[in-house]
Amino acid sequence: MDVETLNRTIAEIEAKTAAAAAAAGSVDVLRAVESGVLGKKGTLGSLLANIREYPAEQRGQVGQIVNAAKGRVQELINARKAELEAAAGAADAAAGDTFDPTVPGRRGKLGSVHPVTAVQWEVERIFQRLGFTVEAGPEMETEYYNFEALNIPADHPARDVQDTFWLASGMCLRTQTSPVQVRSMEKFGPPLRIIAPGRCFRNETVDASHATTFHQVEGLLIDRDISLAHLIALAQTLLSEVMHREVKVRTRPGYFPFVEPGIEIDMNCQICGGQGCPTCKHSGWLEILPAGMVHPNVLRAGGIDADEWSGFAFGLGLTRLAMMKYGIKDIRVLNSGDIRPIVGAARLSGVVLGGRE
Ligand code: DAH
């Protein structure tokens, strides 16, 4: 190709490129145009590949012509690229979709533990300090451990108040954490100090204070010469630590087939301070900790000599305690996905729950 033809060819390429760049609607399309012209095999880019065809004295001139053309085309492409980028930015901004990579990212909310879990952990820590180990039992339980071993034979009226969900296999969903008592006696033998937090189930009509699924913490201590005084002292320590203030306790007789004697340990109402309010049914006291001295039949079921060993047991209503501690009035919100009533109630009682930033 002589120099004249070269100049004509270059002029055509430049004209075509200008048209193609103007027509390109996006940076990607423009890039394809760019490499089609300036790339090694592009229309301009390949012109110098056969520079050896020119006589030696012309090669410098040809090189200059081609390179100057390349420079002009590159400028044209760059200008069009800037135009396209500005247009894209304006469109994003108009759609409210600006992205500034220098702004620090927004952290996702982490969430926090469920109020019942929070209280459970607290209770576990308190008991571990007192030398108790934390045990777990199965939620799907045999009739033997849930009832019989706890001195509740098949014809006992106590079965009626603990109606539950029966499985086709003959097992049931445990109505209480008490079955962990005999399981632990069998596992460890005396002396023994355990607590067993966990889920329990009952066939209940659901209302603000009854749910079919709720949490308890069972406690069991077996040793020599254990009396009710030990139990009451422990209850007072536990409840004061959980409530983060000194609470008063009182005891009343209570009946549970697996303890003898059985007692109800009440604490002074944390909502009204003992003056009387709807939560404590105007008595000033809250029923919180049913307990008693382990019945000899239960010790025997666990393979323990009832003449040598004695002990106490209690069943703390963990769900109830969490509601009291965080001021949650309706048990149903605890098993729902809606955390607003929980967070709101907790905040009112001075506790911060809910999502953390
Ligand atoms: N398991 C009983 C219930 O759910 C609560 C209970 C009462 C547990 C007395 C105990 C106890 O260990 O000694 O109603």
Tab-separated table of N, CA, C and O in Angstrom, residues 33-47 70:
chain	number	residue	atom	x	y	z
A	33	VAL	N	-15.697	-1.787	20.133
A	33	VAL	CA	-15.303	-0.920	19.011
A	33	VAL	C	-13.804	-0.615	19.109
A	33	VAL	O	-13.055	-0.738	18.133
A	34	GLU	N	-13.387	-0.293	20.341
A	34	GLU	CA	-11.985	0.079	20.586
A	34	GLU	C	-11.031	-1.041	20.176
A	34	GLU	O	-10.052	-0.824	19.442
A	35	SER	N	-11.357	-2.263	20.626
A	35	SER	CA	-10.394	-3.331	20.306
A	35	SER	C	-10.471	-3.719	18.828
A	35	SER	O	-9.481	-4.179	18.256
A	36	GLY	N	-11.627	-3.465	18.213
A	36	GLY	CA	-11.738	-3.745	16.777
A	36	GLY	C	-10.854	-2.812	15.946
A	36	GLY	O	-10.470	-3.125	14.819
A	37	VAL	N	-10.512	-1.631	16.490
A	37	VAL	CA	-9.695	-0.664	15.753
A	37	VAL	C	-8.251	-0.677	16.246
A	37	VAL	O	-7.316	-0.836	15.476
A	38	LEU	N	-8.095	-0.550	17.588
A	38	LEU	CA	-6.743	-0.362	18.130
A	38	LEU	C	-6.063	-1.661	18.557
A	38	LEU	O	-4.862	-1.678	18.782
A	39	GLY	N	-6.842	-2.741	18.711
A	39	GLY	CA	-6.262	-4.020	19.135
A	39	GLY	C	-5.231	-4.505	18.130
A	39	GLY	O	-5.166	-3.981	17.007
A	40	LYS	N	-4.406	-5.476	18.550
A	40	LYS	CA	-3.335	-5.965	17.670
A	40	LYS	C	-3.835	-6.371	16.297
A	40	LYS	O	-3.171	-6.157	15.283
A	41	LYS	N	-5.027	-6.978	16.300
A	41	LYS	CA	-5.568	-7.401	15.011
A	41	LYS	C	-6.621	-6.435	14.488
A	41	LYS	O	-7.358	-6.739	13.556
A	42	GLY	N	-6.721	-5.262	15.149
A	42	GLY	CA	-7.723	-4.278	14.761
A	42	GLY	C	-7.353	-3.596	13.450
A	42	GLY	O	-6.223	-3.728	12.951
A	43	THR	N	-8.304	-2.824	12.882
A	43	THR	CA	-8.099	-2.204	11.572
A	43	THR	C	-6.899	-1.256	11.545
A	43	THR	O	-6.130	-1.248	10.584
A	44	LEU	N	-6.716	-0.461	12.622
A	44	LEU	CA	-5.523	0.409	12.689
A	44	LEU	C	-4.322	-0.331	13.253
A	44	LEU	O	-3.218	-0.236	12.742
A	45	GLY	N	-4.601	-1.098	14.297
A	45	GLY	CA	-3.534	-1.803	15.013
A	45	GLY	C	-2.722	-2.720	14.116
A	45	GLY	O	-1.518	-2.893	14.313
A	46	SER	N	-3.372	-3.274	13.092
A	46	SER	CA	-2.660	-4.249	12.253
A	46	SER	C	-1.902	-3.578	11.097
A	46	SER	O	-1.155	-4.232	10.385
A	47	LEU	N	-2.110	-2.257	10.953
A	47	LEU	CA	-1.468	-1.592	9.807
A	47	LEU	C	0.051	-1.607	9.875
A	47	LEU	O	0.722	-1.613	8.861
A	70	LYS	N	-3.716	6.490	15.490
A	70	LYS	CA	-4.073	5.728	16.689
A	70	LYS	C	-4.358	6.665	17.857
A	70	LYS	O	-5.309	6.482	18.608
